[in-house]
Amino acid sequence: MRDAALSDDLLAWYDAHAREMPWRVGPAARAAGTRPDPYRVWLSEVMLQQTTVAAVGAYFRRFTALWPDVHALAGAEDAQVMGEWAGLGYYARARNLLKCARTVSRELDGRFPDTREGLLRLPGVGPYTASAVAAIAFDRAEAVVDGNVERVMARLHDVRDPLPGAKPRLAALAAGHTPARRPGDYAQAVMDLGATICTPRRPACGICPWMGPCAARAEGVAAELPRKAPKRAKPVRHGVAYLVRRPDGAWLLETRAPRGLLGGMQGWPGSDWAEVVPDHAPPLEAAWQDLGEVRHTFTHFHLRLSLRGAVSQAAPARGRFVPAEAFRPSDLPTLMRKAYDLARGPLGG
């Protein structure tokens, strides 16, 4: 089947079955002349990196209520943005979000570049995000390749080479199918196809608009693709965190270094994380009690964090006490909130 016929069939399916999302301009509205807001497209794409649509919706609504345009976000306090991002993970995205917003606001008069090449010059914007914003916001014929698209291409073309080695081939195949007509709708359509029909398990081949030309379906191997190379076992790292509560209810917190995991976020003072807990010192002198352990998995390792707790009003060597009325557990990243949930009972939280 010709690429034009494939894209036409997919667009017809998308016109009838497009998912509704708070950042999306649907196909009917788009056909009527409503253009997507590049700010909202960019914000959603940054949030969606390595995060599910279901998890992003509430964050997107809150961000756009607080900061409805790029100028508003550019003028926000770093701590407030990092606090609102808490729980969404991959916190370097939030730091890059602010850098990019400030560049667009202050250097580009609030206008996002309308080409992939121009978008790639912005801080924190990589090839995927640049392609997605160029296609969806500006109707550029750019291939937008996420995990859903890789799966669709692997099945459509019966690509049995395992990921991640097959990524360049799958990206080339996706680019070959990207049409000049309605490329923004097409980019969203192929992602929707992977998310709702061509799913990882039990693909609904019987209702797929690409059922006929799908090579993997013809071979009976659709559900087996894409194949993936065996993953290496994740190492385990260990650390210690100190949770201190003052008698008046204030909690001892520190802002983590801007680079690295959880960079720029609020957290509990503690050690570095390593195969063996490194040498370190508590943030203040106190009668420490063992509060147990929290476990958390990051992309590249598992963490076992031992918790020590105390009630004290001594002056800390690091961090600062945040008054009870200003402390918001929701501003903590997930790992630190797990620690708080374990500690607040013994420490009277």
mmCIF file with all atom_site columns, C-alpha atoms in Angstrom, residues 66-274:
data_model
loop_
_atom_site.group_PDB
_atom_site.id
_atom_site.type_symbol
_atom_site.label_atom_id
_atom_site.label_alt_id
_atom_site.label_comp_id
_atom_site.label_asym_id
_atom_site.label_entity_id
_atom_site.label_seq_id
_atom_site.pdbx_PDB_ins_code
_atom_site.Cartn_x
_atom_site.Cartn_y
_atom_site.Cartn_z
_atom_site.occupancy
_atom_site.B_iso_or_equiv
_atom_site.pdbx_formal_charge
_atom_site.auth_seq_id
_atom_site.auth_comp_id
_atom_site.auth_asym_id
_atom_site.auth_atom_id
_atom_site.pdbx_PDB_model_num
ATOM 1   C CA . LEU A 1 66  ? -0.849  29.001  37.502 1.00 0.00 ? 66  LEU A CA 1
ATOM 2   C CA . TRP A 1 67  ? 1.165   30.016  34.436 1.00 0.00 ? 67  TRP A CA 1
ATOM 3   C CA . PRO A 1 68  ? -1.127  30.367  31.405 1.00 0.00 ? 68  PRO A CA 1
ATOM 4   C CA . ASP A 1 69  ? 1.583   31.490  28.986 1.00 0.00 ? 69  ASP A CA 1
ATOM 5   C CA . VAL A 1 70  ? 5.333   31.332  28.576 1.00 0.00 ? 70  VAL A CA 1
ATOM 6   C CA . HIS A 1 71  ? 5.870   34.819  30.038 1.00 0.00 ? 71  HIS A CA 1
ATOM 7   C CA . ALA A 1 72  ? 4.074   33.799  33.235 1.00 0.00 ? 72  ALA A CA 1
ATOM 8   C CA . LEU A 1 73  ? 6.138   30.634  33.579 1.00 0.00 ? 73  LEU A CA 1
ATOM 9   C CA . ALA A 1 74  ? 9.352   32.523  32.865 1.00 0.00 ? 74  ALA A CA 1
ATOM 10  C CA . GLY A 1 75  ? 8.581   34.871  35.762 1.00 0.00 ? 75  GLY A CA 1
ATOM 11  C CA . ALA A 1 76  ? 7.806   32.115  38.258 1.00 0.00 ? 76  ALA A CA 1
ATOM 12  C CA . GLU A 1 77  ? 9.988   31.363  41.268 1.00 0.00 ? 77  GLU A CA 1
ATOM 13  C CA . ASP A 1 78  ? 12.185  28.311  40.807 1.00 0.00 ? 78  ASP A CA 1
ATOM 14  C CA . ALA A 1 79  ? 11.086  26.813  44.126 1.00 0.00 ? 79  ALA A CA 1
ATOM 15  C CA . GLN A 1 80  ? 7.396   27.115  43.263 1.00 0.00 ? 80  GLN A CA 1
ATOM 16  C CA . VAL A 1 81  ? 7.831   25.436  39.884 1.00 0.00 ? 81  VAL A CA 1
ATOM 17  C CA . MET A 1 82  ? 9.931   22.641  41.394 1.00 0.00 ? 82  MET A CA 1
ATOM 18  C CA . GLY A 1 83  ? 7.309   22.179  44.112 1.00 0.00 ? 83  GLY A CA 1
ATOM 19  C CA . GLU A 1 84  ? 4.465   21.936  41.596 1.00 0.00 ? 84  GLU A CA 1
ATOM 20  C CA . TRP A 1 85  ? 6.516   19.442  39.582 1.00 0.00 ? 85  TRP A CA 1
ATOM 21  C CA . ALA A 1 86  ? 7.080   17.202  42.631 1.00 0.00 ? 86  ALA A CA 1
ATOM 22  C CA . GLY A 1 87  ? 5.934   13.654  42.028 1.00 0.00 ? 87  GLY A CA 1
ATOM 23  C CA . LEU A 1 88  ? 6.197   13.848  38.238 1.00 0.00 ? 88  LEU A CA 1
ATOM 24  C CA . GLY A 1 89  ? 9.788   12.585  38.285 1.00 0.00 ? 89  GLY A CA 1
ATOM 25  C CA . TYR A 1 90  ? 12.843  13.221  36.092 1.00 0.00 ? 90  TYR A CA 1
ATOM 26  C CA . TYR A 1 91  ? 13.381  16.599  37.737 1.00 0.00 ? 91  TYR A CA 1
ATOM 27  C CA . ALA A 1 92  ? 15.946  17.834  35.221 1.00 0.00 ? 92  ALA A CA 1
ATOM 28  C CA . ARG A 1 93  ? 12.913  18.407  33.001 1.00 0.00 ? 93  ARG A CA 1
ATOM 29  C CA . ALA A 1 94  ? 11.581  21.033  35.415 1.00 0.00 ? 94  ALA A CA 1
ATOM 30  C CA . ARG A 1 95  ? 14.914  22.854  35.522 1.00 0.00 ? 95  ARG A CA 1
ATOM 31  C CA . ASN A 1 96  ? 15.136  22.818  31.731 1.00 0.00 ? 96  ASN A CA 1
ATOM 32  C CA . LEU A 1 97  ? 11.501  23.917  31.512 1.00 0.00 ? 97  LEU A CA 1
ATOM 33  C CA . LEU A 1 98  ? 12.348  27.143  33.311 1.00 0.00 ? 98  LEU A CA 1
ATOM 34  C CA . LYS A 1 99  ? 15.501  27.744  31.270 1.00 0.00 ? 99  LYS A CA 1
ATOM 35  C CA . CYS A 1 100 ? 13.592  27.302  28.042 1.00 0.00 ? 100 CYS A CA 1
ATOM 36  C CA . ALA A 1 101 ? 10.640  29.454  29.124 1.00 0.00 ? 101 ALA A CA 1
ATOM 37  C CA . ARG A 1 102 ? 12.971  32.292  30.108 1.00 0.00 ? 102 ARG A CA 1
ATOM 38  C CA . THR A 1 103 ? 14.831  32.093  26.801 1.00 0.00 ? 103 THR A CA 1
ATOM 39  C CA . VAL A 1 104 ? 11.606  32.181  24.778 1.00 0.00 ? 104 VAL A CA 1
ATOM 40  C CA . SER A 1 105 ? 10.133  34.965  26.915 1.00 0.00 ? 105 SER A CA 1
ATOM 41  C CA . ARG A 1 106 ? 13.174  37.214  27.169 1.00 0.00 ? 106 ARG A CA 1
ATOM 42  C CA . GLU A 1 107 ? 15.026  36.596  23.925 1.00 0.00 ? 107 GLU A CA 1
ATOM 43  C CA . LEU A 1 108 ? 12.253  35.616  21.493 1.00 0.00 ? 108 LEU A CA 1
ATOM 44  C CA . ASP A 1 109 ? 9.414   37.864  22.714 1.00 0.00 ? 109 ASP A CA 1
ATOM 45  C CA . GLY A 1 110 ? 7.428   34.825  23.790 1.00 0.00 ? 110 GLY A CA 1
ATOM 46  C CA . ARG A 1 111 ? 7.387   33.197  20.343 1.00 0.00 ? 111 ARG A CA 1
ATOM 47  C CA . PHE A 1 112 ? 8.545   29.626  19.948 1.00 0.00 ? 112 PHE A CA 1
ATOM 48  C CA . PRO A 1 113 ? 10.553  28.880  16.785 1.00 0.00 ? 113 PRO A CA 1
ATOM 49  C CA . ASP A 1 114 ? 8.363   27.179  14.190 1.00 0.00 ? 114 ASP A CA 1
ATOM 50  C CA . THR A 1 115 ? 10.945  24.741  12.807 1.00 0.00 ? 115 THR A CA 1
ATOM 51  C CA . ARG A 1 116 ? 12.665  21.701  14.266 1.00 0.00 ? 116 ARG A CA 1
ATOM 52  C CA . GLU A 1 117 ? 16.059  23.329  13.752 1.00 0.00 ? 117 GLU A CA 1
ATOM 53  C CA . GLY A 1 118 ? 15.025  26.489  15.564 1.00 0.00 ? 118 GLY A CA 1
ATOM 54  C CA . LEU A 1 119 ? 13.456  24.565  18.427 1.00 0.00 ? 119 LEU A CA 1
ATOM 55  C CA . LEU A 1 120 ? 16.625  22.504  18.889 1.00 0.00 ? 120 LEU A CA 1
ATOM 56  C CA . ARG A 1 121 ? 18.472  25.714  19.793 1.00 0.00 ? 121 ARG A CA 1
ATOM 57  C CA . LEU A 1 122 ? 16.336  26.173  22.905 1.00 0.00 ? 122 LEU A CA 1
ATOM 58  C CA . PRO A 1 123 ? 17.666  24.985  26.293 1.00 0.00 ? 123 PRO A CA 1
ATOM 59  C CA . GLY A 1 124 ? 16.552  21.486  27.183 1.00 0.00 ? 124 GLY A CA 1
ATOM 60  C CA . VAL A 1 125 ? 14.821  20.807  23.855 1.00 0.00 ? 125 VAL A CA 1
ATOM 61  C CA . GLY A 1 126 ? 16.048  17.588  22.275 1.00 0.00 ? 126 GLY A CA 1
ATOM 62  C CA . PRO A 1 127 ? 15.283  15.926  18.942 1.00 0.00 ? 127 PRO A CA 1
ATOM 63  C CA . TYR A 1 128 ? 12.024  14.282  20.037 1.00 0.00 ? 128 TYR A CA 1
ATOM 64  C CA . THR A 1 129 ? 10.522  17.405  21.622 1.00 0.00 ? 129 THR A CA 1
ATOM 65  C CA . ALA A 1 130 ? 11.642  19.589  18.714 1.00 0.00 ? 130 ALA A CA 1
ATOM 66  C CA . SER A 1 131 ? 10.006  17.245  16.204 1.00 0.00 ? 131 SER A CA 1
ATOM 67  C CA . ALA A 1 132 ? 6.813   16.986  18.262 1.00 0.00 ? 132 ALA A CA 1
ATOM 68  C CA . VAL A 1 133 ? 6.378   20.753  18.697 1.00 0.00 ? 133 VAL A CA 1
ATOM 69  C CA . ALA A 1 134 ? 7.266   21.448  15.068 1.00 0.00 ? 134 ALA A CA 1
ATOM 70  C CA . ALA A 1 135 ? 4.743   18.891  13.827 1.00 0.00 ? 135 ALA A CA 1
ATOM 71  C CA . ILE A 1 136 ? 1.868   19.388  16.268 1.00 0.00 ? 136 ILE A CA 1
ATOM 72  C CA . ALA A 1 137 ? 2.064   23.151  16.824 1.00 0.00 ? 137 ALA A CA 1
ATOM 73  C CA . PHE A 1 138 ? 3.280   24.261  13.392 1.00 0.00 ? 138 PHE A CA 1
ATOM 74  C CA . ASP A 1 139 ? 2.260   21.440  11.008 1.00 0.00 ? 139 ASP A CA 1
ATOM 75  C CA . ARG A 1 140 ? 5.819   20.719  9.931  1.00 0.00 ? 140 ARG A CA 1
ATOM 76  C CA . ALA A 1 141 ? 6.314   17.323  8.291  1.00 0.00 ? 141 ALA A CA 1
ATOM 77  C CA . GLU A 1 142 ? 8.519   15.939  11.063 1.00 0.00 ? 142 GLU A CA 1
ATOM 78  C CA . ALA A 1 143 ? 8.464   12.341  12.252 1.00 0.00 ? 143 ALA A CA 1
ATOM 79  C CA . VAL A 1 144 ? 7.544   12.109  15.937 1.00 0.00 ? 144 VAL A CA 1
ATOM 80  C CA . VAL A 1 145 ? 8.832   8.798   17.277 1.00 0.00 ? 145 VAL A CA 1
ATOM 81  C CA . ASP A 1 146 ? 7.982   7.665   20.804 1.00 0.00 ? 146 ASP A CA 1
ATOM 82  C CA . GLY A 1 147 ? 7.578   4.148   22.162 1.00 0.00 ? 147 GLY A CA 1
ATOM 83  C CA . ASN A 1 148 ? 4.092   3.856   20.695 1.00 0.00 ? 148 ASN A CA 1
ATOM 84  C CA . VAL A 1 149 ? 5.322   4.788   17.236 1.00 0.00 ? 149 VAL A CA 1
ATOM 85  C CA . GLU A 1 150 ? 8.258   2.383   17.460 1.00 0.00 ? 150 GLU A CA 1
ATOM 86  C CA . ARG A 1 151 ? 5.870   -0.437  18.295 1.00 0.00 ? 151 ARG A CA 1
ATOM 87  C CA . VAL A 1 152 ? 3.548   0.432   15.402 1.00 0.00 ? 152 VAL A CA 1
ATOM 88  C CA . MET A 1 153 ? 6.443   0.596   12.922 1.00 0.00 ? 153 MET A CA 1
ATOM 89  C CA . ALA A 1 154 ? 7.985   -2.658  14.183 1.00 0.00 ? 154 ALA A CA 1
ATOM 90  C CA . ARG A 1 155 ? 4.684   -4.468  13.609 1.00 0.00 ? 155 ARG A CA 1
ATOM 91  C CA . LEU A 1 156 ? 3.700   -2.761  10.380 1.00 0.00 ? 156 LEU A CA 1
ATOM 92  C CA . HIS A 1 157 ? 7.051   -3.717  8.818  1.00 0.00 ? 157 HIS A CA 1
ATOM 93  C CA . ASP A 1 158 ? 7.736   -6.922  10.807 1.00 0.00 ? 158 ASP A CA 1
ATOM 94  C CA . VAL A 1 159 ? 11.021  -5.587  12.222 1.00 0.00 ? 159 VAL A CA 1
ATOM 95  C CA . ARG A 1 160 ? 12.408  -8.336  14.443 1.00 0.00 ? 160 ARG A CA 1
ATOM 96  C CA . ASP A 1 161 ? 15.707  -6.743  15.388 1.00 0.00 ? 161 ASP A CA 1
ATOM 97  C CA . PRO A 1 162 ? 15.511  -5.962  19.118 1.00 0.00 ? 162 PRO A CA 1
ATOM 98  C CA . LEU A 1 163 ? 15.389  -2.552  20.727 1.00 0.00 ? 163 LEU A CA 1
ATOM 99  C CA . PRO A 1 164 ? 17.300  -0.407  21.370 1.00 0.00 ? 164 PRO A CA 1
ATOM 100 C CA . GLY A 1 165 ? 19.431  -1.375  18.370 1.00 0.00 ? 165 GLY A CA 1
ATOM 101 C CA . ALA A 1 166 ? 16.435  -1.190  16.027 1.00 0.00 ? 166 ALA A CA 1
ATOM 102 C CA . LYS A 1 167 ? 15.646  2.438   16.921 1.00 0.00 ? 167 LYS A CA 1
ATOM 103 C CA . PRO A 1 168 ? 17.352  4.079   13.898 1.00 0.00 ? 168 PRO A CA 1
ATOM 104 C CA . ARG A 1 169 ? 15.577  1.749   11.468 1.00 0.00 ? 169 ARG A CA 1
ATOM 105 C CA . LEU A 1 170 ? 12.195  2.320   13.123 1.00 0.00 ? 170 LEU A CA 1
ATOM 106 C CA . ALA A 1 171 ? 12.739  6.091   13.091 1.00 0.00 ? 171 ALA A CA 1
ATOM 107 C CA . ALA A 1 172 ? 13.582  5.960   9.379  1.00 0.00 ? 172 ALA A CA 1
ATOM 108 C CA . LEU A 1 173 ? 10.435  3.955   8.680  1.00 0.00 ? 173 LEU A CA 1
ATOM 109 C CA . ALA A 1 174 ? 8.336   6.451   10.654 1.00 0.00 ? 174 ALA A CA 1
ATOM 110 C CA . ALA A 1 175 ? 9.860   9.336   8.704  1.00 0.00 ? 175 ALA A CA 1
ATOM 111 C CA . GLY A 1 176 ? 9.029   7.601   5.455  1.00 0.00 ? 176 GLY A CA 1
ATOM 112 C CA . HIS A 1 177 ? 5.339   7.436   6.386  1.00 0.00 ? 177 HIS A CA 1
ATOM 113 C CA . THR A 1 178 ? 5.037   11.039  7.614  1.00 0.00 ? 178 THR A CA 1
ATOM 114 C CA . PRO A 1 179 ? 2.823   12.905  5.124  1.00 0.00 ? 179 PRO A CA 1
ATOM 115 C CA . ALA A 1 180 ? 3.015   16.478  3.932  1.00 0.00 ? 180 ALA A CA 1
ATOM 116 C CA . ARG A 1 181 ? -0.769  16.741  4.434  1.00 0.00 ? 181 ARG A CA 1
ATOM 117 C CA . ARG A 1 182 ? -1.892  17.257  8.044  1.00 0.00 ? 182 ARG A CA 1
ATOM 118 C CA . PRO A 1 183 ? 1.430   16.186  9.592  1.00 0.00 ? 183 PRO A CA 1
ATOM 119 C CA . GLY A 1 184 ? 0.421   17.484  13.019 1.00 0.00 ? 184 GLY A CA 1
ATOM 120 C CA . ASP A 1 185 ? -2.727  15.386  13.088 1.00 0.00 ? 185 ASP A CA 1
ATOM 121 C CA . TYR A 1 186 ? -0.813  12.420  11.653 1.00 0.00 ? 186 TYR A CA 1
ATOM 122 C CA . ALA A 1 187 ? 1.833   12.608  14.408 1.00 0.00 ? 187 ALA A CA 1
ATOM 123 C CA . GLN A 1 188 ? -0.880  12.441  17.058 1.00 0.00 ? 188 GLN A CA 1
ATOM 124 C CA . ALA A 1 189 ? -2.800  9.781   15.140 1.00 0.00 ? 189 ALA A CA 1
ATOM 125 C CA . VAL A 1 190 ? 0.063   7.290   14.993 1.00 0.00 ? 190 VAL A CA 1
ATOM 126 C CA . MET A 1 191 ? 0.751   7.804   18.706 1.00 0.00 ? 191 MET A CA 1
ATOM 127 C CA . ASP A 1 192 ? -2.939  7.276   19.459 1.00 0.00 ? 192 ASP A CA 1
ATOM 128 C CA . LEU A 1 193 ? -2.914  4.129   17.359 1.00 0.00 ? 193 LEU A CA 1
ATOM 129 C CA . GLY A 1 194 ? -0.100  2.682   19.450 1.00 0.00 ? 194 GLY A CA 1
ATOM 130 C CA . ALA A 1 195 ? -1.689  3.768   22.728 1.00 0.00 ? 195 ALA A CA 1
ATOM 131 C CA . THR A 1 196 ? -5.196  2.456   22.073 1.00 0.00 ? 196 THR A CA 1
ATOM 132 C CA . ILE A 1 197 ? -5.118  -0.225  19.342 1.00 0.00 ? 197 ILE A CA 1
ATOM 133 C CA . CYS A 1 198 ? -1.557  -1.415  18.702 1.00 0.00 ? 198 CYS A CA 1
ATOM 134 C CA . THR A 1 199 ? -0.929  -1.896  22.421 1.00 0.00 ? 199 THR A CA 1
ATOM 135 C CA . PRO A 1 200 ? 2.004   -3.788  23.939 1.00 0.00 ? 200 PRO A CA 1
ATOM 136 C CA . ARG A 1 201 ? -0.148  -6.745  24.948 1.00 0.00 ? 201 ARG A CA 1
ATOM 137 C CA . ARG A 1 202 ? -3.136  -8.111  23.063 1.00 0.00 ? 202 ARG A CA 1
ATOM 138 C CA . PRO A 1 203 ? -3.203  -5.622  20.181 1.00 0.00 ? 203 PRO A CA 1
ATOM 139 C CA . ALA A 1 204 ? -6.700  -5.111  18.795 1.00 0.00 ? 204 ALA A CA 1
ATOM 140 C CA . CYS A 1 205 ? -5.717  -6.012  15.242 1.00 0.00 ? 205 CYS A CA 1
ATOM 141 C CA . GLY A 1 206 ? -9.320  -6.658  14.177 1.00 0.00 ? 206 GLY A CA 1
ATOM 142 C CA . ILE A 1 207 ? -10.223 -2.945  14.430 1.00 0.00 ? 207 ILE A CA 1
ATOM 143 C CA . CYS A 1 208 ? -6.904  -1.454  13.344 1.00 0.00 ? 208 CYS A CA 1
ATOM 144 C CA . PRO A 1 209 ? -6.986  0.863   10.306 1.00 0.00 ? 209 PRO A CA 1
ATOM 145 C CA . TRP A 1 210 ? -3.657  -0.637  9.236  1.00 0.00 ? 210 TRP A CA 1
ATOM 146 C CA . MET A 1 211 ? -4.761  -4.244  9.678  1.00 0.00 ? 211 MET A CA 1
ATOM 147 C CA . GLY A 1 212 ? -4.439  -5.060  5.963  1.00 0.00 ? 212 GLY A CA 1
ATOM 148 C CA . PRO A 1 213 ? -0.874  -3.912  5.306  1.00 0.00 ? 213 PRO A CA 1
ATOM 149 C CA . CYS A 1 214 ? 0.523   -5.000  8.699  1.00 0.00 ? 214 CYS A CA 1
ATOM 150 C CA . ALA A 1 215 ? 3.338   -7.468  7.959  1.00 0.00 ? 215 ALA A CA 1
ATOM 151 C CA . ALA A 1 216 ? 3.638   -8.755  11.530 1.00 0.00 ? 216 ALA A CA 1
ATOM 152 C CA . ARG A 1 217 ? -0.076  -9.530  11.670 1.00 0.00 ? 217 ARG A CA 1
ATOM 153 C CA . ALA A 1 218 ? 0.207   -11.472 8.414  1.00 0.00 ? 218 ALA A CA 1
ATOM 154 C CA . GLU A 1 219 ? 3.041   -13.502 9.949  1.00 0.00 ? 219 GLU A CA 1
ATOM 155 C CA . GLY A 1 220 ? 1.175   -14.011 13.214 1.00 0.00 ? 220 GLY A CA 1
ATOM 156 C CA . VAL A 1 221 ? 3.843   -12.313 15.329 1.00 0.00 ? 221 VAL A CA 1
ATOM 157 C CA . ALA A 1 222 ? 2.329   -8.878  16.030 1.00 0.00 ? 222 ALA A CA 1
ATOM 158 C CA . ALA A 1 223 ? 2.005   -9.439  19.773 1.00 0.00 ? 223 ALA A CA 1
ATOM 159 C CA . GLU A 1 224 ? 5.688   -10.458 19.969 1.00 0.00 ? 224 GLU A CA 1
ATOM 160 C CA . LEU A 1 225 ? 7.013   -7.169  18.546 1.00 0.00 ? 225 LEU A CA 1
ATOM 161 C CA . PRO A 1 226 ? 8.958   -5.092  19.135 1.00 0.00 ? 226 PRO A CA 1
ATOM 162 C CA . ARG A 1 227 ? 11.548  -7.370  20.599 1.00 0.00 ? 227 ARG A CA 1
ATOM 163 C CA . LYS A 1 228 ? 13.851  -6.025  23.267 1.00 0.00 ? 228 LYS A CA 1
ATOM 164 C CA . ALA A 1 229 ? 17.382  -6.917  24.205 1.00 0.00 ? 229 ALA A CA 1
ATOM 165 C CA . PRO A 1 230 ? 17.701  -8.352  27.747 1.00 0.00 ? 230 PRO A CA 1
ATOM 166 C CA . LYS A 1 231 ? 18.073  -5.659  30.365 1.00 0.00 ? 231 LYS A CA 1
ATOM 167 C CA . ARG A 1 232 ? 21.035  -5.578  32.676 1.00 0.00 ? 232 ARG A CA 1
ATOM 168 C CA . ALA A 1 233 ? 20.221  -6.064  36.339 1.00 0.00 ? 233 ALA A CA 1
ATOM 169 C CA . LYS A 1 234 ? 20.024  -2.727  38.132 1.00 0.00 ? 234 LYS A CA 1
ATOM 170 C CA . PRO A 1 235 ? 22.612  -2.175  40.859 1.00 0.00 ? 235 PRO A CA 1
ATOM 171 C CA . VAL A 1 236 ? 21.563  -1.342  44.414 1.00 0.00 ? 236 VAL A CA 1
ATOM 172 C CA . ARG A 1 237 ? 22.766  1.820   46.117 1.00 0.00 ? 237 ARG A CA 1
ATOM 173 C CA . HIS A 1 238 ? 22.487  2.749   49.775 1.00 0.00 ? 238 HIS A CA 1
ATOM 174 C CA . GLY A 1 239 ? 22.172  6.018   51.648 1.00 0.00 ? 239 GLY A CA 1
ATOM 175 C CA . VAL A 1 240 ? 21.020  7.642   54.884 1.00 0.00 ? 240 VAL A CA 1
ATOM 176 C CA . ALA A 1 241 ? 18.516  10.464  55.330 1.00 0.00 ? 241 ALA A CA 1
ATOM 177 C CA . TYR A 1 242 ? 17.969  12.488  58.499 1.00 0.00 ? 242 TYR A CA 1
ATOM 178 C CA . LEU A 1 243 ? 14.478  13.708  59.361 1.00 0.00 ? 243 LEU A CA 1
ATOM 179 C CA . VAL A 1 244 ? 14.391  16.336  62.084 1.00 0.00 ? 244 VAL A CA 1
ATOM 180 C CA . ARG A 1 245 ? 11.356  17.984  63.590 1.00 0.00 ? 245 ARG A CA 1
ATOM 181 C CA . ARG A 1 246 ? 11.541  20.931  65.933 1.00 0.00 ? 246 ARG A CA 1
ATOM 182 C CA . PRO A 1 247 ? 9.224   20.971  68.964 1.00 0.00 ? 247 PRO A CA 1
ATOM 183 C CA . ASP A 1 248 ? 7.193   23.747  67.289 1.00 0.00 ? 248 ASP A CA 1
ATOM 184 C CA . GLY A 1 249 ? 6.503   21.479  64.301 1.00 0.00 ? 249 GLY A CA 1
ATOM 185 C CA . ALA A 1 250 ? 9.061   22.841  61.823 1.00 0.00 ? 250 ALA A CA 1
ATOM 186 C CA . TRP A 1 251 ? 10.898  20.330  59.594 1.00 0.00 ? 251 TRP A CA 1
ATOM 187 C CA . LEU A 1 252 ? 14.562  20.456  58.610 1.00 0.00 ? 252 LEU A CA 1
ATOM 188 C CA . LEU A 1 253 ? 14.879  20.541  54.817 1.00 0.00 ? 253 LEU A CA 1
ATOM 189 C CA . GLU A 1 254 ? 17.578  21.370  52.339 1.00 0.00 ? 254 GLU A CA 1
ATOM 190 C CA . THR A 1 255 ? 17.548  22.191  48.634 1.00 0.00 ? 255 THR A CA 1
ATOM 191 C CA . ARG A 1 256 ? 19.500  19.580  46.745 1.00 0.00 ? 256 ARG A CA 1
ATOM 192 C CA . ALA A 1 257 ? 22.313  20.577  44.399 1.00 0.00 ? 257 ALA A CA 1
ATOM 193 C CA . PRO A 1 258 ? 21.008  21.784  41.023 1.00 0.00 ? 258 PRO A CA 1
ATOM 194 C CA . ARG A 1 259 ? 22.585  18.914  39.103 1.00 0.00 ? 259 ARG A CA 1
ATOM 195 C CA . GLY A 1 260 ? 22.057  15.214  39.535 1.00 0.00 ? 260 GLY A CA 1
ATOM 196 C CA . LEU A 1 261 ? 19.066  13.162  40.648 1.00 0.00 ? 261 LEU A CA 1
ATOM 197 C CA . LEU A 1 262 ? 16.330  15.234  42.296 1.00 0.00 ? 262 LEU A CA 1
ATOM 198 C CA . GLY A 1 263 ? 18.445  18.308  41.556 1.00 0.00 ? 263 GLY A CA 1
ATOM 199 C CA . GLY A 1 264 ? 16.953  21.564  42.808 1.00 0.00 ? 264 GLY A CA 1
ATOM 200 C CA . MET A 1 265 ? 14.255  19.781  44.814 1.00 0.00 ? 265 MET A CA 1
ATOM 201 C CA . GLN A 1 266 ? 13.630  19.991  48.548 1.00 0.00 ? 266 GLN A CA 1
ATOM 202 C CA . GLY A 1 267 ? 14.693  16.958  50.532 1.00 0.00 ? 267 GLY A CA 1
ATOM 203 C CA . TRP A 1 268 ? 16.038  15.614  53.796 1.00 0.00 ? 268 TRP A CA 1
ATOM 204 C CA . PRO A 1 269 ? 19.711  16.112  54.650 1.00 0.00 ? 269 PRO A CA 1
ATOM 205 C CA . GLY A 1 270 ? 21.691  12.914  54.335 1.00 0.00 ? 270 GLY A CA 1
ATOM 206 C CA . SER A 1 271 ? 24.535  11.031  52.762 1.00 0.00 ? 271 SER A CA 1
ATOM 207 C CA . ASP A 1 272 ? 25.379  10.507  49.128 1.00 0.00 ? 272 ASP A CA 1
ATOM 208 C CA . TRP A 1 273 ? 24.146  7.269   47.543 1.00 0.00 ? 273 TRP A CA 1
ATOM 209 C CA . ALA A 1 274 ? 26.625  4.517   46.690 1.00 0.00 ? 274 ALA A CA 1
#
